[in-house]
Coordinates of C-alpha atoms (C1' of nucleotides) in Angstrom, one line a residue:
Chain A
M1 CA 25.6 -120.6 201.6
R2 CA 23.5 -117.6 202.6
R3 CA 25.3 -114.3 203.8
R4 CA 22.7 -112.8 206.6
G5 CA 20.1 -114.6 208.3
M6 CA 16.4 -115.0 207.6
P7 CA 13.2 -115.3 210.4
P8 CA 13.2 -118.8 211.3
A9 CA 9.4 -118.2 209.2
C10 CA 11.2 -117.7 206.0
S11 CA 13.0 -120.7 206.2
S12 CA 13.0 -124.2 204.7
P13 CA 15.2 -127.3 204.8
A14 CA 17.3 -126.4 201.8
L15 CA 18.2 -122.8 203.7
L16 CA 18.3 -124.8 207.4
Q17 CA 20.9 -127.4 205.6
A18 CA 23.0 -124.4 204.4
G19 CA 23.3 -122.7 207.9
H20 CA 21.0 -120.5 207.2
G21 CA 19.6 -118.2 210.4
A22 CA 23.5 -118.2 211.3
V23 CA 24.6 -115.5 212.8
Q24 CA 27.9 -113.0 211.3
F25 CA 31.3 -115.4 211.4
C26 CA 33.1 -113.3 213.5
F27 CA 35.9 -114.3 215.2
G28 CA 39.0 -112.9 217.0
G29 CA 42.5 -115.4 215.8
A30 CA 43.8 -115.1 212.6
N31 CA 44.9 -118.7 212.5
A32 CA 40.9 -119.5 213.1
T33 CA 40.0 -117.6 210.5
A34 CA 42.3 -119.1 207.8
M35 CA 41.1 -122.7 209.2
F36 CA 37.6 -122.4 208.8
G37 CA 38.6 -120.1 205.3
G38 CA 35.9 -117.0 207.1
M39 CA 33.3 -117.6 205.3
L40 CA 31.3 -120.4 207.5
K41 CA 28.8 -119.1 209.7
S42 CA 28.3 -119.9 213.5
T43 CA 25.2 -121.4 214.2
P44 CA 23.3 -120.6 217.5
V45 CA 23.7 -124.0 220.2
K46 CA 19.8 -123.6 220.3
E47 CA 19.6 -123.7 216.5
A48 CA 22.2 -126.9 215.6
L49 CA 19.7 -128.8 218.8
A50 CA 16.5 -128.1 216.9
S51 CA 17.5 -129.0 213.5
T52 CA 14.9 -131.3 211.3
A53 CA 17.8 -132.7 209.5
P54 CA 21.5 -133.4 209.8
R55 CA 23.8 -130.9 208.5
D56 CA 27.4 -131.4 206.3
V57 CA 28.9 -128.4 207.5
I58 CA 28.0 -127.0 210.6
L59 CA 30.5 -124.4 213.2
V60 CA 29.0 -123.9 216.3
Q61 CA 31.3 -121.1 219.0
G62 CA 30.9 -121.2 222.3
W63 CA 32.3 -122.3 226.0
V64 CA 33.5 -125.9 227.0
R65 CA 31.0 -126.9 230.0
T66 CA 32.7 -130.1 230.4
R67 CA 35.2 -132.3 228.8
R68 CA 34.8 -137.0 229.3
D69 CA 37.5 -138.9 227.6
A70 CA 36.8 -141.7 225.7
K71 CA 39.3 -144.4 224.4
T72 CA 39.9 -142.6 221.1
F73 CA 37.7 -139.6 221.1
S74 CA 37.2 -136.9 223.9
F75 CA 33.3 -135.7 224.2
L76 CA 32.9 -131.9 224.8
E77 CA 29.4 -130.0 226.1
L78 CA 29.3 -126.9 224.5
N79 CA 27.4 -124.1 225.8
D80 CA 27.0 -120.2 224.0
G81 CA 23.8 -119.2 226.3
S82 CA 21.5 -119.2 223.6
C83 CA 19.6 -121.5 225.5
L84 CA 19.8 -124.2 229.0
K85 CA 20.8 -126.6 227.3
S86 CA 24.4 -127.7 225.8
L87 CA 25.9 -129.1 222.5
Q88 CA 27.8 -132.4 222.5
V89 CA 31.1 -132.8 220.3
I90 CA 32.9 -135.5 219.7
A91 CA 36.7 -135.1 219.0
D92 CA 38.3 -137.5 217.4
A93 CA 41.8 -138.9 218.4
A94 CA 42.3 -138.2 215.1
L95 CA 42.3 -134.9 215.0
P96 CA 45.1 -132.5 214.6
N97 CA 45.2 -130.9 217.7
Y98 CA 44.0 -133.8 220.1
A99 CA 46.3 -133.1 222.4
D100 CA 45.5 -129.8 223.3
I101 CA 42.0 -131.3 223.4
Q102 CA 42.3 -132.9 226.1
R103 CA 43.3 -130.1 228.2
L104 CA 40.6 -128.5 227.5
N105 CA 39.3 -127.8 230.8
T106 CA 35.8 -126.2 232.4
G107 CA 35.0 -122.8 231.0
A108 CA 37.7 -122.6 228.0
S109 CA 36.4 -120.8 224.4
V110 CA 36.5 -123.3 221.6
A111 CA 35.4 -123.0 218.2
I112 CA 34.4 -126.1 216.3
R113 CA 33.5 -126.9 212.5
G114 CA 32.1 -130.4 211.8
K115 CA 29.1 -132.1 211.1
L116 CA 26.0 -132.3 212.6
V117 CA 24.8 -136.0 213.0
A118 CA 22.6 -137.8 214.7
S119 CA 24.0 -138.9 218.2
Q120 CA 24.7 -142.6 218.9
G121 CA 24.2 -141.9 222.3
Q122 CA 21.4 -141.7 224.9
G123 CA 20.3 -138.0 226.3
Q124 CA 20.3 -136.5 223.2
K125 CA 19.3 -136.2 219.7
W126 CA 22.0 -134.3 217.5
E127 CA 26.0 -133.6 218.0
V128 CA 28.6 -132.2 216.4
K129 CA 31.4 -134.5 215.0
A130 CA 34.2 -132.2 215.0
E131 CA 36.8 -131.8 212.2
A132 CA 38.4 -129.3 213.5
V133 CA 38.5 -128.0 217.3
D134 CA 40.0 -124.3 217.3
V135 CA 40.8 -123.7 220.7
I136 CA 40.6 -119.6 221.4
G137 CA 40.7 -119.6 225.2
A138 CA 41.9 -122.0 227.3
A139 CA 40.6 -121.7 231.4
D140 CA 42.9 -123.5 233.8
A141 CA 42.0 -124.9 236.7
T142 CA 41.6 -121.5 238.7
Y143 CA 38.1 -121.1 236.8
P144 CA 35.9 -120.9 239.8
L145 CA 32.6 -122.6 238.0
Q146 CA 32.9 -126.3 238.3
K147 CA 30.8 -129.0 236.8
K148 CA 28.9 -129.1 239.9
G149 CA 25.9 -127.7 241.4
H150 CA 27.1 -123.3 243.1
T151 CA 25.3 -122.0 246.0
P152 CA 23.8 -118.6 244.7
E153 CA 26.4 -116.8 247.7
F154 CA 29.3 -118.2 246.0
L155 CA 27.9 -117.3 241.9
R156 CA 26.8 -114.0 243.5
E157 CA 30.6 -112.9 244.2
I158 CA 31.3 -114.0 241.1
A159 CA 28.9 -111.6 239.4
H160 CA 31.2 -111.6 235.7
L161 CA 31.1 -115.4 235.5
R162 CA 27.8 -116.7 237.2
P163 CA 26.1 -115.8 233.6
R164 CA 27.6 -118.5 232.4
S165 CA 26.2 -121.1 234.6
N166 CA 22.9 -123.3 233.9
L167 CA 21.0 -121.3 236.7
F168 CA 22.4 -117.7 235.2
G169 CA 21.9 -118.1 232.3
C170 CA 18.2 -118.9 232.9
V171 CA 17.3 -116.4 234.8
F172 CA 19.4 -113.4 232.2
R173 CA 17.3 -115.0 229.2
V174 CA 13.7 -114.8 231.4
R175 CA 14.9 -111.3 232.2
S176 CA 15.2 -110.2 228.7
R177 CA 12.5 -112.1 227.9
L178 CA 10.1 -110.2 230.3
A179 CA 11.2 -107.0 229.4
Y180 CA 10.3 -107.5 225.7
A181 CA 6.9 -108.7 226.9
I182 CA 6.4 -105.4 228.8
H183 CA 6.8 -103.6 226.1
Q184 CA 5.3 -105.7 223.7
F185 CA 2.0 -105.5 226.4
F186 CA 2.2 -101.3 226.0
Q187 CA 2.4 -101.0 222.5
D188 CA -0.1 -103.7 221.9
R189 CA -3.0 -101.2 223.7
G190 CA -1.5 -98.2 222.6
F191 CA 0.5 -96.6 225.2
V192 CA 3.1 -94.6 224.8
Y193 CA 6.7 -95.3 225.9
V194 CA 8.3 -92.2 227.7
H195 CA 11.6 -91.8 229.2
T196 CA 11.3 -89.8 232.2
P197 CA 14.2 -88.2 233.8
I198 CA 17.1 -90.0 235.4
V199 CA 18.7 -87.2 237.3
T200 CA 15.5 -85.0 239.1
G201 CA 15.9 -81.6 241.0
S202 CA 13.0 -82.4 243.2
D203 CA 14.2 -83.8 246.1
C204 CA 10.5 -84.3 247.2
E205 CA 8.9 -87.2 245.5
G206 CA 8.0 -88.8 248.7
A207 CA 9.7 -92.2 247.9
G208 CA 12.3 -92.7 250.1
E209 CA 16.1 -90.9 250.2
L210 CA 18.5 -89.8 247.2
F211 CA 21.3 -90.3 245.6
R212 CA 23.3 -87.0 245.6
V213 CA 24.2 -86.2 241.8
T214 CA 27.2 -83.6 241.8
T215 CA 29.6 -82.2 240.6
L216 CA 30.7 -79.7 243.2
D217 CA 34.1 -81.2 245.0
L218 CA 32.9 -82.5 248.7
Q219 CA 36.7 -81.9 250.1
N220 CA 35.9 -78.1 249.2
P221 CA 32.7 -77.3 248.4
P222 CA 31.5 -73.7 247.1
K223 CA 30.5 -71.7 250.1
R224 CA 27.4 -68.6 250.3
E225 CA 27.5 -66.7 253.1
D226 CA 25.6 -68.3 255.5
G227 CA 27.8 -71.0 254.9
A228 CA 25.6 -73.8 252.9
I229 CA 26.8 -75.6 250.8
D230 CA 26.4 -73.5 247.0
Y231 CA 24.5 -75.5 245.0
A232 CA 24.1 -72.7 242.8
K233 CA 27.7 -73.5 241.8
D234 CA 26.5 -77.1 241.0
F235 CA 26.5 -78.6 237.6
F236 CA 22.7 -78.1 237.3
A237 CA 22.9 -74.8 239.4
R238 CA 20.4 -76.6 241.6
P239 CA 21.1 -79.7 244.0
T240 CA 20.2 -82.9 241.7
Y241 CA 19.6 -86.5 242.7
L242 CA 19.2 -90.2 240.8
T243 CA 15.0 -90.4 239.9
V244 CA 13.1 -92.6 242.7
S245 CA 10.4 -92.6 240.1
G246 CA 8.9 -90.8 237.3
Q247 CA 5.4 -90.4 238.0
L248 CA 5.2 -87.6 237.9
E249 CA 6.3 -86.7 234.8
A250 CA 4.8 -89.2 233.3
E251 CA 1.8 -87.8 234.5
A252 CA 2.7 -84.8 232.8
F253 CA 2.6 -87.0 229.4
A254 CA -0.9 -89.2 230.3
C255 CA -2.2 -86.0 230.6
A256 CA -1.4 -85.1 226.5
L257 CA -0.9 -89.0 224.9
S258 CA -3.3 -90.3 227.3
K259 CA -1.8 -94.2 228.0
V260 CA 2.2 -93.8 228.5
Y261 CA 4.7 -96.1 230.5
T262 CA 7.9 -96.1 231.6
F263 CA 10.4 -98.6 232.0
G264 CA 13.8 -97.6 233.4
P265 CA 16.0 -97.6 236.5
T266 CA 15.6 -96.0 239.4
F267 CA 17.6 -95.1 242.5
R268 CA 17.1 -95.4 246.2
A269 CA 19.4 -94.5 249.1
E270 CA 17.6 -96.7 251.5
N271 CA 19.6 -98.7 253.9
S272 CA 17.5 -101.6 253.0
N273 CA 19.2 -105.0 253.5
T274 CA 16.2 -107.6 252.6
S275 CA 16.2 -110.2 249.6
R276 CA 14.1 -108.2 247.9
H277 CA 15.0 -104.5 248.0
A278 CA 18.1 -102.9 245.9
S279 CA 19.7 -99.7 245.4
E280 CA 19.6 -99.8 241.4
F281 CA 16.4 -101.2 240.1
W282 CA 14.2 -101.3 236.9
M283 CA 10.6 -100.1 237.6
I284 CA 7.1 -100.4 235.4
E285 CA 4.7 -97.0 235.8
P286 CA 2.0 -96.6 233.5
E287 CA -0.1 -93.5 233.6
M288 CA -3.5 -93.3 232.2
A289 CA -5.8 -90.4 231.9
F290 CA -9.1 -91.1 232.1
C291 CA -9.2 -93.9 234.5
D292 CA -10.3 -95.0 237.6
L293 CA -9.1 -97.1 240.2
Q294 CA -10.6 -100.2 239.1
G295 CA -9.6 -98.9 235.4
N296 CA -6.0 -99.4 237.0
M297 CA -6.2 -102.5 239.0
D298 CA -8.0 -104.3 235.9
L299 CA -4.6 -103.2 233.8
A300 CA -2.2 -104.3 236.9
E301 CA -4.2 -107.7 236.9
E302 CA -4.5 -108.5 233.0
F303 CA -0.2 -106.8 232.8
V304 CA 0.4 -109.3 235.3
K305 CA -1.4 -112.4 233.3
H306 CA 0.1 -111.1 230.0
L307 CA 3.8 -111.4 231.7
I308 CA 3.3 -114.3 232.9
R309 CA 1.8 -116.1 230.6
D310 CA 4.7 -114.6 227.3
V311 CA 7.3 -116.1 229.8
R312 CA 5.2 -119.7 230.4
M313 CA 5.0 -119.6 226.6
H314 CA 8.5 -118.3 225.4
C315 CA 11.2 -119.6 228.5
A316 CA 9.2 -123.0 228.8
E317 CA 13.0 -124.6 229.5
D318 CA 14.2 -122.2 231.5
L319 CA 11.2 -121.8 233.5
E320 CA 11.9 -126.0 234.0
L321 CA 15.1 -125.7 235.5
F322 CA 13.3 -123.2 238.4
A323 CA 10.8 -125.6 238.8
K324 CA 13.1 -128.8 238.9
F325 CA 16.5 -126.9 241.3
V326 CA 15.1 -123.6 242.8
D327 CA 11.5 -123.8 243.9
K328 CA 9.0 -127.2 243.1
E329 CA 5.8 -125.4 243.1
L330 CA 6.8 -122.2 240.7
L331 CA 5.0 -124.3 237.9
P332 CA 1.4 -124.7 240.0
R333 CA 1.7 -121.3 241.3
L334 CA 2.2 -119.3 238.1
D335 CA -0.7 -121.7 236.4
F336 CA -2.9 -121.2 239.2
V337 CA -2.2 -117.4 239.2
L338 CA -3.5 -117.5 235.0
D339 CA -6.9 -119.6 236.6
R340 CA -8.2 -117.2 238.3
P341 CA -8.9 -113.6 238.9
F342 CA -7.0 -111.7 241.9
Q343 CA -8.8 -111.4 244.9
R344 CA -9.6 -107.3 245.4
V345 CA -10.3 -106.5 249.1
S346 CA -10.6 -103.2 250.3
Y347 CA -7.6 -101.8 254.1
T348 CA -10.8 -102.2 255.9
E349 CA -11.9 -105.2 254.4
A350 CA -8.2 -106.9 255.0
V351 CA -7.6 -105.3 258.7
E352 CA -11.4 -106.9 259.8
L353 CA -10.3 -110.0 257.6
L354 CA -6.7 -110.4 259.4
T355 CA -8.4 -109.4 263.3
K356 CA -10.9 -112.2 262.7
S357 CA -8.6 -114.5 261.5
G358 CA -7.7 -116.0 264.9
H359 CA -3.6 -115.7 263.6
Q360 CA -1.5 -114.9 266.4
F361 CA 0.9 -112.0 264.2
E362 CA 3.9 -110.2 265.7
Y363 CA 2.6 -107.6 265.0
P364 CA -1.2 -106.7 265.9
V365 CA -3.4 -105.8 263.1
A366 CA -5.1 -102.2 264.0
Y367 CA -7.0 -100.1 261.3
G368 CA -4.9 -97.1 260.7
T369 CA -1.7 -98.3 259.9
N370 CA 0.3 -100.2 257.5
L371 CA -0.1 -103.5 257.1
Q372 CA 3.6 -105.3 258.2
S373 CA 4.9 -108.0 255.3
E374 CA 3.6 -111.2 257.7
H375 CA 0.2 -109.2 257.3
E376 CA 0.3 -109.5 253.4
R377 CA 1.7 -112.7 253.4
Y378 CA -1.1 -114.0 255.7
L379 CA -3.6 -112.4 253.2
T380 CA -1.6 -114.1 250.0
E381 CA -0.4 -116.9 251.2
Q382 CA -2.0 -118.6 253.8
H383 CA -5.8 -116.9 253.4
F384 CA -6.4 -116.5 249.4
K385 CA -3.3 -118.2 248.2
C386 CA -3.5 -116.2 245.6
P387 CA -2.1 -112.7 244.4
V388 CA -4.6 -110.1 245.8
T389 CA -5.1 -106.5 245.1
V390 CA -5.6 -104.4 248.3
Y391 CA -6.9 -101.0 247.6
N392 CA -8.4 -97.8 249.6
Y393 CA -6.0 -97.3 252.2
P394 CA -6.4 -94.1 254.9
K395 CA -5.2 -91.2 253.6
E396 CA -3.0 -90.6 256.7
I397 CA -0.4 -93.6 255.2
K398 CA 0.1 -92.2 251.4
P399 CA 1.9 -89.8 249.1
F400 CA -0.1 -86.6 248.7
Y401 CA -0.9 -87.3 245.3
M402 CA -3.4 -89.8 245.9
R403 CA -7.3 -89.2 245.3
L404 CA -9.0 -88.5 247.8
N405 CA -12.2 -90.4 248.4
D406 CA -15.7 -89.0 249.2
D407 CA -15.6 -90.7 252.8
D408 CA -12.6 -88.4 253.4
R409 CA -10.9 -90.5 255.3
T410 CA -9.9 -92.3 252.6
V411 CA -7.6 -92.6 249.2
T412 CA -7.5 -94.4 246.0
A413 CA -4.4 -96.6 246.3
M414 CA -3.9 -100.1 245.2
D415 CA -1.1 -102.9 246.2
V416 CA -0.9 -105.7 244.8
L417 CA 0.8 -108.2 247.0
V418 CA 1.8 -111.6 245.6
P419 CA 2.8 -114.6 247.5
G420 CA 6.6 -115.5 248.3
I421 CA 7.5 -111.7 247.4
G422 CA 4.7 -109.6 249.4
E423 CA 4.3 -106.3 247.1
I424 CA 4.9 -106.2 243.5
I425 CA 2.6 -103.4 242.6
G426 CA 2.1 -100.0 244.3
G427 CA -0.5 -97.3 242.2
S428 CA -3.4 -95.4 242.9
Q429 CA -6.0 -93.1 241.4
R430 CA -4.3 -89.2 241.6
E431 CA -5.3 -86.3 243.1
E432 CA -7.1 -84.3 240.1
R433 CA -8.9 -81.4 242.1
L434 CA -6.3 -78.8 242.3
D435 CA -7.8 -77.7 245.8
V436 CA -7.8 -81.1 246.9
L437 CA -4.8 -81.8 245.5
Q438 CA -3.2 -78.1 247.2
K439 CA -5.0 -79.6 250.9
N440 CA -3.0 -82.4 250.4
M441 CA 0.7 -80.7 250.6
E442 CA -0.7 -78.8 253.1
R443 CA -0.9 -81.8 255.3
H444 CA 1.9 -83.6 254.2
Q445 CA 3.9 -80.0 254.7
L446 CA 5.1 -79.7 251.2
D447 CA 5.2 -76.5 249.4
P448 CA 3.5 -75.9 246.5
K449 CA 6.0 -73.8 245.1
D450 CA 8.4 -77.2 244.6
Y451 CA 5.5 -78.5 242.6
G452 CA 4.0 -75.8 240.1
W453 CA 4.2 -77.8 237.2
Y454 CA 2.9 -81.1 238.6
L455 CA -0.1 -78.4 239.9
D456 CA -0.5 -77.1 236.4
L457 CA -1.6 -80.4 234.8
R458 CA -4.3 -79.5 237.2
R459 CA -4.7 -75.7 236.6
Y460 CA -5.4 -76.3 232.6
G461 CA -7.4 -79.8 231.7
T462 CA -7.5 -81.4 235.0
V463 CA -8.5 -85.6 233.9
P464 CA -9.3 -88.5 236.0
H465 CA -6.2 -90.2 236.0
S466 CA -4.5 -93.4 236.7
G467 CA -1.3 -95.5 237.0
F468 CA 0.8 -97.8 238.9
G469 CA 4.5 -99.1 239.5
L470 CA 5.1 -102.8 239.0
G471 CA 9.1 -103.4 240.3
F472 CA 10.4 -105.9 237.3
E473 CA 12.9 -107.7 239.2
R474 CA 10.2 -108.6 242.0
M475 CA 8.7 -109.7 238.6
L476 CA 11.2 -111.4 237.4
M477 CA 11.6 -113.0 241.3
F478 CA 8.6 -114.3 240.6
V479 CA 8.0 -116.0 237.5
T480 CA 11.3 -117.5 238.2
G481 CA 11.0 -118.6 242.0
V482 CA 14.5 -116.7 242.8
A483 CA 14.3 -115.7 246.6
N484 CA 16.7 -112.9 246.2
I485 CA 16.6 -110.0 244.2
R486 CA 20.6 -109.9 244.3
D487 CA 20.5 -113.2 242.0
V488 CA 17.7 -111.7 239.4
V489 CA 20.3 -108.4 238.5
P490 CA 23.7 -108.7 236.4
F491 CA 24.9 -106.9 239.1
A492 CA 23.5 -106.0 241.7
R493 CA 24.3 -102.7 244.0
T494 CA 22.9 -102.9 247.8
P495 CA 24.1 -100.9 250.4
G496 CA 28.2 -100.8 250.8
N497 CA 28.0 -103.4 247.7
A498 CA 28.5 -102.0 243.8
A499 CA 31.6 -103.7 242.7
F500 CA 31.6 -105.2 239.1
Chain B
rU1 C1' 20.0 -99.5 260.6
rG2 C1' 17.9 -103.7 264.6
rC3 C1' 17.3 -108.9 265.8
rC4 C1' 19.3 -114.1 264.6
rC5 C1' 22.5 -117.5 262.5
rG6 C1' 27.8 -118.5 259.8
rG7 C1' 32.5 -117.5 258.5
rU8 C1' 37.7 -124.8 258.0
rA9 C1' 41.5 -126.9 250.9
rG10 C1' 39.5 -124.1 245.0
rC11 C1' 33.7 -125.8 246.3
rU12 C1' 29.7 -127.7 249.9
rC13 C1' 30.7 -129.4 254.4
rA14 C1' 32.1 -132.1 259.3
rG15 C1' 34.9 -131.3 263.9
rC16 C1' 37.4 -130.2 268.3
rG17 C1' 40.7 -126.6 274.6
rG18 C1' 46.3 -130.5 272.4
rU19 C1' 49.4 -127.3 265.4
rA20 C1' 43.1 -130.3 260.7
rG21 C1' 39.1 -134.5 258.0
rA22 C1' 35.2 -136.1 253.8
rG23 C1' 32.7 -135.8 248.9
rC24 C1' 33.9 -132.6 244.5
rA25 C1' 37.3 -130.0 242.0
rG26 C1' 42.7 -130.0 240.2
rG27 C1' 46.8 -133.6 239.0
rU28 C1' 48.6 -139.1 237.4
rG29 C1' 47.3 -143.4 236.0
rA30 C1' 43.4 -147.3 234.0
rC31 C1' 38.5 -148.3 231.9
rU32 C1' 34.9 -146.4 229.3
rG33 C1' 29.6 -144.0 223.3
rU34 C1' 29.8 -140.4 227.8
rU35 C1' 26.2 -136.7 229.5
rA36 C1' 27.0 -134.0 237.5
rA37 C1' 31.0 -140.7 233.6
rU38 C1' 33.2 -144.4 236.7
rC39 C1' 37.8 -146.8 240.0
rA40 C1' 42.5 -146.2 242.1
rC41 C1' 46.6 -143.1 243.5
rU42 C1' 47.5 -137.8 245.0
rU43 C1' 48.5 -132.0 245.3
rG44 C1' 45.9 -128.6 248.6
rG45 C1' 44.6 -124.9 254.8
rU46 C1' 47.8 -118.1 258.0
rC47 C1' 40.5 -122.6 260.5
rG48 C1' 37.6 -114.5 258.3
rC49 C1' 40.8 -110.1 261.2
rU50 C1' 43.0 -108.0 265.9
rG51 C1' 42.7 -108.6 271.0
rG52 C1' 41.9 -111.6 275.0
rU53 C1' 41.5 -115.9 278.3
rU54 C1' 45.4 -120.6 278.9
rC55 C1' 51.2 -123.9 279.6
rG56 C1' 48.0 -124.3 275.2
rA57 C1' 43.2 -121.1 271.2
rU58 C1' 40.8 -123.3 264.3
rC59 C1' 37.6 -124.3 269.4
rC60 C1' 36.4 -120.4 274.8
rC61 C1' 35.3 -114.4 275.2
rA62 C1' 34.9 -109.3 273.8
rG63 C1' 35.8 -105.4 269.2
rC64 C1' 35.8 -105.4 263.9
rC65 C1' 35.0 -107.3 258.8
rC66 C1' 31.8 -109.8 255.1
rG67 C1' 27.9 -113.2 253.6
rG68 C1' 22.6 -115.3 255.1
rG69 C1' 17.6 -114.8 257.2
rC70 C1' 14.5 -111.7 259.5
rA71 C1' 12.1 -106.9 260.4
rG72 C1' 11.4 -101.5 258.9
rC73 C1' 11.8 -98.4 254.3
rC74 C1' 9.1 -100.3 249.1
rA75 C1' 9.3 -101.6 243.8

RNA sequence: UGCCCGGUAGCUCAGCGGUAGAGCAGGUGACUGUUAAUCACUUGGUCGCUGGUUCGAUCCCAGCCCGGGCAGCCA
């Protein structure tokens, strides 16, 4: 028996039979160790199902999805989350603890030692003929998950148990893979991963309401002479907040390491109650020196396509479940997006297009105002039927750091809109000209004193640079078809809800 | 935060001004290489909370709480 797993690429049939690739055998119970000798390493269900030959000895561990009793034995469906599928186990009535096995309900945890054999029944290639079934943790009738389907709304209330359901197992496996693909994309292209701060002293980042971070006694805060709260006595000797964006800090690093990205948690204290807003979410923010808006839009498109292609390839089984039970159009839509270039239209063109569409909108389309959700959806879902990059927005409706175009009316903003979700990426070329940036700040009534270090980036060796933010959960929603952001976050934080 | 819809068994829902039903889950039994197994029987409810109208409210009304959808804010 091998003591350590090796990458599958190194495997041979002989090693596979010997339980190769198994994880460390690590159970809690002393009797379990006694029963199985403590030497046998467990095999993930995923690997057992992918076997190319029977195995004389196998140890599998997981949770019972369902039990079906036959005349002289029971079928157990064992799931360990390594993949969507469960492993069928045959537990013979001759087993010494068969009475206990017949009391196994959905949700119970077991360790099973036996032989991996070709299944006699239809529907699966392999099954385990159990020689020992160790009941590790029983689950009684109050276990909330049933074999039958549950609504996502119900499962949300049992967030600690929902990863044991098929749907959420798939969601969180894909979430993991998507995070991996993000790092891979940037690392392969020479981007440096930067950890921007989560606690920030800037309350004027211009991206929504902030959560305050403090150790002051809210019942009795220290006061200054004038009666205001004395933040000089707070932990950081100033007011601090949770970050709403790592962009400004990423710009500093891009203006040194050339190509950087951040990938971390982001917090917005907006009282948003929609299917696509969370108070705590993860955002990816690449920032590139010597890069204009074109290069930025190119990267955004390449990035989105890379992520779709990666998940399509590595999470095929999970995506099949979404295609079957969540969104029938998912796979055609993902392939459609991969197959063609994103449509690019300027804000001005988009407004013209919407005006001429003849479509009746609840909110009128007018130059100089933000595109409403219904407008964005019309563009991406009705008109182009694919992702759309809208660029060059009027300067009045965008933040101070976006680069002013030569027309003096628009800034180099860009939003990527996708069907079903709307805005998934927001970005821009940044204003690199010190004097123009200072004028922008004046126009936005920002105090330059609060942005000393940010202005320094333009004072010393300034360069054109660009970047964008991708909402990680929104991307996950797009690739899974899951319609509510609360269902792609392990333990979602939304207004009025921070349970678990 | 605004508008709309909903809250009845563990889950999904039906119902109704006269004190409550189905399917699934659970239990018991039968049958069976089953696979959301099947069949029979069966346990299970402060009808979200508070107040009001009424002889009587799960049903009608008001307020509140919770959930969902849409909108705004944005990623």
